[in-house]
Amino acid sequence: MIRVALDSQPLLGEKTGIGQYVDNLTNVLKRNREEIEIKYWFNQILKKKHSTLNIDQFDIINSSYPYKVIRRLQGPDLLHSYPIDIGDKFDLFHGTNFIGYNTNKSKMVLTIHDLAFLRYPEVADYITYRHHTRWLPYSIKKADHIIAVSNQTKKDIIDYYKVPEYKISVVHLAANHTVASVETHSFNLPEQYILFVGTLEPRKNIPFIIRGFALAKRKYSFNHKLVLVGKKGWKYEEIFKTIDDLKLNDEIIFLGFVTDQELSVIYKKASLFLFPSLYEGFGMPILEAMRHGVPVITSNLSSMPEIVGDSAIKISPNHLDELVESIGVLIENVEIHTNYSKKGLKQSKLFSWERVGKETLDVYKKVLS
């Protein structure tokens, strides 16, 4: 029996990519009760927040850990020298969100989702950049093994931190399990629309999407609106300025953060999905769209070609003409639209949380062997 304390703090607040990772990974690992015992680890100071989660309190462990004090001191050495108490009952601590901790005698596995803050520092928010550049090197040094969510992320870890290849395992993620079986009328959605899902931040290249949408609408004269789904991130103001400058307020709908059930309905009704991000460690929304049979236009950079194969249209995220032409092809050519819909659905089935759970458990066994 492998006993694991799993950093579950990404479950707090609105669950975006890493929160979905922790949620789905924990659920699939907990099914294998004969081989593994999972406990949700939280910092004691966050107890009020996690008490509202739908988790059996018996499955939760808390550590009295002065996170705010140490972070304010900006001391990465302090972070790793101050031990967190996960008791003597655990063999391994899994840091699910870049940062690891001093767990005394326990082994540690660390998941690194991307190194966007190093590859494209100009589109990384200052807090994330400062936090990761100070603390991630120490976490990597402390870790017994690292999980990278794509081959691209593995390559970046080796390039930037000189980590030996044998110390890194690639475990691809999967789409969210939620597929709505019933429709909801929570949103006044148009009959036809093009969709983007993700945090509204510079790395997602949303002004590029908006300009491409405007040019394609003018060139191909379609009736589709553009729907943006996701919470506002840093420097989101440029997105709404672009909408105002191009006088597209009646053509673009911003829904903000939505529930998994609502998001599934939004995916199902979309005509096509745009995700020309500048950099992704994995790009979970791409798989979610394909799982709902929505044709995808994405970037030819970082992990995105690795995830989609030949099941999506890949463009340069800097060339508007490629985006405009690709939108036009999928809007006007039913045969091509249907072909990418089928190929995307087939591709998405190659990625499952059951496989993520199995491969993660294999990493645990390797570390403890």
CSV table of C-alpha atoms in Angstrom, one decimal:
chain,number,residue,atom,x,y,z
A,1,MET,CA,0.0,0.0,0.0
A,2,ILE,CA,1.4,3.4,-1.1
A,3,ARG,CA,0.4,6.3,1.2
A,4,VAL,CA,0.4,9.7,-0.5
A,5,ALA,CA,-0.2,13.2,0.7
A,6,LEU,CA,-1.3,15.2,-2.3
A,7,ASP,CA,-1.1,19.0,-2.4
A,8,SER,CA,-4.7,19.9,-3.0
A,9,GLN,CA,-4.6,23.7,-2.6
A,10,PRO,CA,-5.3,24.2,-6.4
A,11,LEU,CA,-8.9,22.9,-5.6
A,12,LEU,CA,-9.6,26.1,-3.7
A,13,GLY,CA,-11.4,28.9,-5.5
A,14,GLU,CA,-12.4,28.7,-9.1
A,15,LYS,CA,-11.0,25.5,-10.6
A,16,THR,CA,-9.0,26.2,-13.7
A,17,GLY,CA,-6.5,23.9,-15.4
A,18,ILE,CA,-4.4,22.9,-12.4
A,19,GLY,CA,-7.4,22.6,-10.2
A,20,GLN,CA,-9.0,20.3,-12.7
A,21,TYR,CA,-5.8,18.2,-12.8
A,22,VAL,CA,-5.8,17.8,-9.0
A,23,ASP,CA,-9.5,17.0,-8.9
A,24,ASN,CA,-9.5,14.4,-11.7
A,25,LEU,CA,-6.2,12.8,-10.6
A,26,THR,CA,-7.4,12.4,-7.0
A,27,ASN,CA,-10.7,10.9,-8.1
A,28,VAL,CA,-9.1,8.3,-10.3
A,29,LEU,CA,-6.3,7.4,-7.8
A,30,LYS,CA,-8.9,6.9,-5.0
A,31,ARG,CA,-10.6,4.2,-7.0
A,32,ASN,CA,-7.5,2.0,-6.6
A,33,ARG,CA,-7.8,1.5,-2.9
A,34,GLU,CA,-6.0,-1.8,-2.9
A,35,GLU,CA,-2.7,-0.1,-4.0
A,36,ILE,CA,-2.8,3.4,-2.8
A,37,GLU,CA,-4.2,5.6,0.0
A,38,ILE,CA,-4.7,9.3,-0.9
A,39,LYS,CA,-5.0,12.2,1.5
A,40,TYR,CA,-5.7,15.8,0.5
A,41,TRP,CA,-3.0,18.1,1.9
A,42,PHE,CA,-3.8,21.7,2.7
A,43,ASN,CA,-2.0,24.5,4.6
A,44,GLN,CA,-3.7,24.9,8.0
A,45,ILE,CA,-4.2,28.7,7.3
A,46,LEU,CA,-6.5,27.7,4.5
A,47,LYS,CA,-8.7,25.5,6.6
A,48,LYS,CA,-11.8,27.8,6.4
A,49,LYS,CA,-11.6,27.6,2.6
A,50,HIS,CA,-11.3,23.9,2.2
A,51,SER,CA,-14.0,23.2,4.8
A,52,THR,CA,-16.5,24.2,2.1
A,53,LEU,CA,-15.3,21.6,-0.4
A,54,ASN,CA,-17.2,18.4,-1.0
A,55,ILE,CA,-14.5,16.3,0.6
A,56,ASP,CA,-14.8,13.9,3.5
A,57,GLN,CA,-12.8,15.6,6.3
A,58,PHE,CA,-11.4,12.3,7.3
A,59,ASP,CA,-9.5,12.4,4.0
A,60,ILE,CA,-7.9,15.8,4.8
A,61,ILE,CA,-4.6,16.5,6.5
A,62,ASN,CA,-3.5,20.0,7.5
A,63,SER,CA,0.0,21.3,8.2
A,64,SER,CA,0.8,24.3,10.4
A,65,TYR,CA,2.9,26.1,7.9
A,66,PRO,CA,3.6,29.9,7.9
A,67,TYR,CA,3.2,30.2,4.1
A,68,LYS,CA,2.3,33.9,4.2
A,69,VAL,CA,5.2,34.8,6.5
A,70,ILE,CA,7.8,32.9,4.5
A,71,ARG,CA,6.5,34.3,1.2
A,72,ARG,CA,6.7,37.8,2.5
A,73,LEU,CA,10.3,37.2,3.6
A,74,GLN,CA,11.0,36.2,0.0
A,75,GLY,CA,13.2,33.4,1.2
A,76,PRO,CA,13.3,30.2,-0.9
A,77,ASP,CA,15.8,28.7,1.5
A,78,LEU,CA,13.3,29.2,4.3
A,79,LEU,CA,10.6,27.6,2.3
A,80,HIS,CA,12.4,24.4,2.0
A,81,SER,CA,14.1,24.3,5.4
A,82,TYR,CA,10.8,24.8,7.2
A,83,PRO,CA,9.4,21.3,7.4
A,84,ILE,CA,5.7,20.6,6.8
A,85,ASP,CA,4.2,17.9,9.0
A,86,ILE,CA,2.5,15.1,7.1
A,87,GLY,CA,3.0,12.7,9.9
A,88,ASP,CA,4.7,9.3,9.8
A,89,LYS,CA,1.9,7.6,8.0
A,90,PHE,CA,2.9,8.8,4.5
A,91,ASP,CA,5.5,7.5,2.1
A,92,LEU,CA,5.3,10.3,-0.4
A,93,PHE,CA,4.3,13.9,-0.9
A,94,HIS,CA,3.0,14.9,-4.4
A,95,GLY,CA,3.5,18.6,-5.1
A,96,THR,CA,0.9,19.1,-7.8
A,97,ASN,CA,1.5,22.8,-8.6
A,98,PHE,CA,5.1,23.5,-9.3
A,99,ILE,CA,6.3,24.0,-5.7
A,100,GLY,CA,7.5,21.3,-3.3
A,101,TYR,CA,8.1,21.4,0.4
A,102,ASN,CA,10.5,19.9,3.0
A,103,THR,CA,8.6,16.8,4.1
A,104,ASN,CA,11.4,15.4,6.3
A,105,LYS,CA,11.6,11.6,5.6
A,106,SER,CA,9.0,11.3,2.9
A,107,LYS,CA,9.9,11.1,-0.8
A,108,MET,CA,8.6,13.9,-3.1
A,109,VAL,CA,7.1,13.9,-6.6
A,110,LEU,CA,6.7,17.3,-8.3
A,111,THR,CA,4.4,18.1,-11.2
A,112,ILE,CA,5.5,20.9,-13.5
A,113,HIS,CA,2.9,22.1,-15.9
A,114,ASP,CA,4.8,24.5,-18.0
A,115,LEU,CA,7.8,27.0,-18.0
A,116,ALA,CA,5.9,29.8,-19.8
A,117,PHE,CA,7.3,32.3,-17.3
A,118,LEU,CA,10.8,31.5,-18.6
A,119,ARG,CA,10.0,30.9,-22.3
A,120,TYR,CA,7.9,34.1,-22.6
A,121,PRO,CA,8.6,36.3,-19.6
A,122,GLU,CA,7.0,39.3,-21.4
A,123,VAL,CA,3.6,37.6,-21.1
A,124,ALA,CA,4.0,36.3,-17.6
A,125,ASP,CA,2.5,38.2,-14.7
A,126,TYR,CA,5.0,39.6,-12.3
A,127,ILE,CA,3.9,37.7,-9.2
A,128,THR,CA,4.0,34.3,-11.0
A,129,TYR,CA,7.4,35.2,-12.5
A,130,ARG,CA,8.9,36.2,-9.2
A,131,HIS,CA,7.4,33.3,-7.3
A,132,HIS,CA,8.5,30.6,-9.7
A,133,THR,CA,11.9,32.0,-10.4
A,134,ARG,CA,12.7,32.1,-6.7
A,135,TRP,CA,11.1,28.8,-5.6
A,136,LEU,CA,11.0,26.4,-8.5
A,137,PRO,CA,14.7,25.7,-8.6
A,138,TYR,CA,14.7,24.7,-5.0
A,139,SER,CA,11.6,22.5,-5.5
A,140,ILE,CA,13.3,20.8,-8.5
A,141,LYS,CA,16.4,20.1,-6.4
A,142,LYS,CA,14.3,18.7,-3.5
A,143,ALA,CA,12.1,16.5,-5.8
A,144,ASP,CA,12.9,12.8,-6.1
A,145,HIS,CA,11.1,12.7,-9.4
A,146,ILE,CA,9.4,15.2,-11.7
A,147,ILE,CA,6.2,14.7,-13.7
A,148,ALA,CA,6.0,16.9,-16.9
A,149,VAL,CA,2.6,17.1,-18.6
A,150,SER,CA,4.0,17.1,-22.1
A,151,ASN,CA,7.2,16.3,-24.0
A,152,GLN,CA,7.6,20.1,-24.5
A,153,THR,CA,7.5,20.7,-20.8
A,154,LYS,CA,10.1,18.0,-20.2
A,155,LYS,CA,12.4,19.5,-22.9
A,156,ASP,CA,12.0,22.9,-21.2
A,157,ILE,CA,12.9,21.5,-17.8
A,158,ILE,CA,16.0,19.9,-19.2
A,159,ASP,CA,17.0,23.0,-21.1
A,160,TYR,CA,16.5,25.5,-18.3
A,161,TYR,CA,17.3,23.6,-15.2
A,162,LYS,CA,19.7,20.9,-16.5
A,163,VAL,CA,17.7,18.1,-14.9
A,164,PRO,CA,18.8,14.6,-16.0
A,165,GLU,CA,16.3,13.0,-18.4
A,166,TYR,CA,15.9,9.9,-16.2
A,167,LYS,CA,14.5,12.1,-13.4
A,168,ILE,CA,11.5,13.2,-15.5
A,169,SER,CA,8.4,11.3,-16.6
A,170,VAL,CA,5.9,12.6,-19.1
A,171,VAL,CA,2.3,12.1,-18.1
A,172,HIS,CA,-0.1,13.7,-20.6
A,173,LEU,CA,-3.3,15.1,-19.1
A,174,ALA,CA,-6.9,14.5,-20.3
A,175,ALA,CA,-10.1,16.4,-20.9
A,176,ASN,CA,-12.5,17.1,-18.1
A,177,HIS,CA,-14.9,14.2,-17.5
A,178,THR,CA,-18.0,16.5,-17.6
A,179,VAL,CA,-20.1,16.1,-20.8
A,180,ALA,CA,-23.6,17.7,-20.3
A,181,SER,CA,-26.5,15.3,-21.0
A,182,VAL,CA,-29.1,18.1,-20.7
A,183,GLU,CA,-29.1,21.6,-22.0
A,184,THR,CA,-29.3,24.7,-19.8
A,185,HIS,CA,-30.6,28.1,-20.7
A,186,SER,CA,-28.4,29.9,-18.2
A,187,PHE,CA,-26.9,31.9,-21.1
A,188,ASN,CA,-28.5,33.7,-24.0
A,189,LEU,CA,-26.2,32.2,-26.5
A,190,PRO,CA,-26.5,33.0,-30.3
A,191,GLU,CA,-27.5,30.3,-32.7
A,192,GLN,CA,-24.0,30.2,-34.2
A,193,TYR,CA,-20.8,31.1,-32.5
A,194,ILE,CA,-17.0,30.7,-32.5
A,195,LEU,CA,-15.6,29.9,-29.1
A,196,PHE,CA,-12.5,30.6,-27.0
A,197,VAL,CA,-12.0,29.1,-23.4
A,198,GLY,CA,-9.2,30.1,-21.1
A,199,THR,CA,-8.0,32.7,-18.7
A,200,LEU,CA,-8.0,36.2,-20.2
A,201,GLU,CA,-4.3,37.0,-20.1
A,202,PRO,CA,-1.6,38.0,-22.7
A,203,ARG,CA,-0.2,34.4,-23.3
A,204,LYS,CA,-3.6,33.3,-24.7
A,205,ASN,CA,-3.3,35.7,-27.6
A,206,ILE,CA,-6.9,36.9,-27.4
A,207,PRO,CA,-6.5,40.3,-29.2
A,208,PHE,CA,-5.1,38.2,-32.1
A,209,ILE,CA,-8.3,36.1,-32.0
A,210,ILE,CA,-10.5,39.2,-32.0
A,211,ARG,CA,-8.7,40.8,-34.9
A,212,GLY,CA,-8.8,37.5,-36.9
A,213,PHE,CA,-12.5,37.1,-36.1
A,214,ALA,CA,-13.2,40.7,-37.3
A,215,LEU,CA,-11.3,40.2,-40.6
A,216,ALA,CA,-12.8,36.8,-41.2
A,217,LYS,CA,-16.3,38.1,-40.6
A,218,ARG,CA,-15.7,40.9,-43.0
A,219,LYS,CA,-14.2,38.6,-45.7
A,220,TYR,CA,-16.7,35.7,-45.4
A,221,SER,CA,-19.8,37.5,-44.3
A,222,PHE,CA,-20.9,34.9,-41.7
A,223,ASN,CA,-23.4,35.5,-38.9
A,224,HIS,CA,-21.4,33.8,-36.1
A,225,LYS,CA,-20.6,35.7,-32.9
A,226,LEU,CA,-17.4,35.2,-30.9
A,227,VAL,CA,-17.9,33.8,-27.3
A,228,LEU,CA,-15.1,34.2,-24.7
A,229,VAL,CA,-15.2,32.0,-21.6
A,230,GLY,CA,-12.8,32.4,-18.7
A,231,LYS,CA,-12.0,34.5,-15.7
A,232,LYS,CA,-10.1,37.8,-16.1
A,233,GLY,CA,-6.4,37.4,-15.7
A,234,TRP,CA,-3.7,40.0,-15.5
A,235,LYS,CA,-3.6,42.7,-18.3
A,236,TYR,CA,-7.0,41.6,-19.5
A,237,GLU,CA,-7.9,45.3,-20.2
A,238,GLU,CA,-6.2,45.1,-23.7
A,239,ILE,CA,-8.8,42.5,-24.7
A,240,PHE,CA,-11.7,44.8,-24.1
A,241,LYS,CA,-9.8,47.8,-25.6
A,242,THR,CA,-9.4,45.8,-28.8
A,243,ILE,CA,-13.1,45.0,-28.8
A,244,ASP,CA,-13.9,48.7,-28.4
A,245,ASP,CA,-11.4,49.9,-30.9
A,246,LEU,CA,-12.8,47.5,-33.6
A,247,LYS,CA,-16.4,48.4,-32.6
A,248,LEU,CA,-17.2,44.7,-32.0
A,249,ASN,CA,-19.2,45.0,-28.7
A,250,ASP,CA,-22.3,43.6,-30.4
A,251,GLU,CA,-20.4,40.7,-32.0
A,252,ILE,CA,-18.4,39.4,-29.0
A,253,ILE,CA,-19.9,37.9,-25.8
A,254,PHE,CA,-17.9,37.6,-22.6
A,255,LEU,CA,-19.3,35.0,-20.2
A,256,GLY,CA,-16.6,34.9,-17.5
A,257,PHE,CA,-16.0,31.9,-15.4
A,258,VAL,CA,-18.6,29.1,-15.8
A,259,THR,CA,-19.3,25.7,-14.1
A,260,ASP,CA,-18.2,22.5,-15.8
A,261,GLN,CA,-21.7,21.6,-16.7
A,262,GLU,CA,-22.3,25.0,-18.3
A,263,LEU,CA,-19.0,24.8,-20.1
A,264,SER,CA,-19.9,21.5,-21.6
A,265,VAL,CA,-23.2,22.9,-23.0
A,266,ILE,CA,-21.2,25.9,-24.4
A,267,TYR,CA,-18.7,23.5,-26.1
A,268,LYS,CA,-21.5,21.4,-27.6
A,269,LYS,CA,-23.2,24.3,-29.4
A,270,ALA,CA,-20.0,25.9,-30.7
A,271,SER,CA,-19.2,25.9,-34.5
A,272,LEU,CA,-15.5,25.9,-34.0
A,273,PHE,CA,-12.9,26.5,-31.3
A,274,LEU,CA,-10.0,29.0,-31.4
A,275,PHE,CA,-6.9,28.5,-29.3
A,276,PRO,CA,-3.8,30.1,-31.0
A,277,SER,CA,-1.9,30.5,-27.7
A,278,LEU,CA,1.6,31.7,-27.6
A,279,TYR,CA,2.7,28.9,-25.3
A,280,GLU,CA,1.1,26.0,-23.4
A,281,GLY,CA,2.5,23.2,-21.2
A,282,PHE,CA,-0.5,21.1,-22.3
A,283,GLY,CA,-3.6,23.0,-23.4
A,284,MET,CA,-6.5,21.2,-21.8
A,285,PRO,CA,-9.3,23.3,-23.5
A,286,ILE,CA,-8.1,21.9,-26.8
A,287,LEU,CA,-8.9,18.4,-25.7
A,288,GLU,CA,-12.2,19.5,-24.1
A,289,ALA,CA,-13.3,21.0,-27.4
A,290,MET,CA,-12.3,18.0,-29.4
A,291,ARG,CA,-14.1,15.7,-27.0
A,292,HIS,CA,-17.3,17.6,-27.8
A,293,GLY,CA,-16.7,17.2,-31.5
A,294,VAL,CA,-15.8,20.9,-32.1
A,295,PRO,CA,-13.2,21.5,-34.8
A,296,VAL,CA,-10.1,23.3,-33.5
A,297,ILE,CA,-7.7,25.9,-34.8
A,298,THR,CA,-4.6,26.1,-32.6
A,299,SER,CA,-1.0,27.1,-32.6
A,300,ASN,CA,1.9,25.3,-34.2
A,301,LEU,CA,4.1,26.1,-31.2
A,302,SER,CA,5.1,24.4,-27.9
A,303,SER,CA,2.9,21.4,-26.8
A,304,MET,CA,-0.1,22.1,-29.0
A,305,PRO,CA,1.1,20.1,-32.1
A,306,GLU,CA,2.0,17.2,-29.7
A,307,ILE,CA,-1.5,17.1,-28.3
A,308,VAL,CA,-3.6,17.5,-31.5
A,309,GLY,CA,-1.5,15.6,-34.1
A,310,ASP,CA,-3.2,16.0,-37.4
A,311,SER,CA,-6.7,16.4,-35.8
A,312,ALA,CA,-6.7,20.2,-35.8
A,313,ILE,CA,-5.7,23.1,-38.0
A,314,LYS,CA,-2.3,24.5,-36.8
A,315,ILE,CA,-1.3,28.0,-37.5
A,316,SER,CA,1.3,30.5,-36.6
A,317,PRO,CA,0.0,32.6,-33.7
A,318,ASN,CA,1.5,35.7,-35.2
A,319,HIS,CA,0.0,35.5,-38.8
A,320,LEU,CA,-3.5,36.9,-39.0
A,321,ASP,CA,-3.9,35.7,-42.6
A,322,GLU,CA,-3.6,32.1,-41.5
A,323,LEU,CA,-6.2,32.5,-38.8
A,324,VAL,CA,-8.6,34.3,-41.1
A,325,GLU,CA,-8.3,31.7,-43.9
A,326,SER,CA,-8.7,28.8,-41.4
A,327,ILE,CA,-11.8,30.3,-39.9
A,328,GLY,CA,-13.2,30.7,-43.4
A,329,VAL,CA,-12.4,27.1,-44.4
A,330,LEU,CA,-14.2,25.7,-41.4
A,331,ILE,CA,-17.2,28.0,-41.7
A,332,GLU,CA,-17.7,27.5,-45.5
A,333,ASN,CA,-16.7,23.9,-46.2
A,334,VAL,CA,-19.0,21.4,-44.5
A,335,GLU,CA,-16.9,18.4,-45.5
A,336,ILE,CA,-13.7,19.8,-44.0
A,337,HIS,CA,-15.6,20.9,-40.8
A,338,THR,CA,-17.0,17.4,-40.4
A,339,ASN,CA,-13.7,15.8,-41.0
A,340,TYR,CA,-11.9,17.8,-38.3
A,341,SER,CA,-14.8,17.2,-35.9
A,342,LYS,CA,-14.5,13.4,-36.3
A,343,LYS,CA,-10.7,13.4,-36.2
A,344,GLY,CA,-10.7,15.6,-33.1
A,345,LEU,CA,-13.1,13.4,-31.3
A,346,LYS,CA,-11.0,10.3,-32.1
A,347,GLN,CA,-7.8,12.1,-31.0
A,348,SER,CA,-9.3,13.1,-27.7
A,349,LYS,CA,-10.0,9.5,-26.8
A,350,LEU,CA,-6.3,8.8,-26.7
A,351,PHE,CA,-6.1,10.9,-23.5
A,352,SER,CA,-7.9,9.6,-20.4
A,353,TRP,CA,-7.7,10.2,-16.7
A,354,GLU,CA,-7.6,6.5,-16.1
A,355,ARG,CA,-4.3,6.5,-18.0
A,356,VAL,CA,-3.1,9.6,-16.1
A,357,GLY,CA,-3.8,7.7,-12.8
A,358,LYS,CA,-2.0,4.6,-13.9
A,359,GLU,CA,1.1,6.4,-15.1
A,360,THR,CA,1.2,8.6,-12.0
A,361,LEU,CA,0.9,5.5,-9.8
A,362,ASP,CA,3.8,4.0,-11.8
A,363,VAL,CA,5.9,7.1,-11.0
A,364,TYR,CA,5.1,6.7,-7.3
A,365,LYS,CA,6.2,3.0,-7.4
A,366,LYS,CA,9.4,3.9,-9.2
A,367,VAL,CA,10.3,6.6,-6.6
A,368,LEU,CA,9.6,4.2,-3.7
A,369,SER,CA,11.3,1.1,-5.2
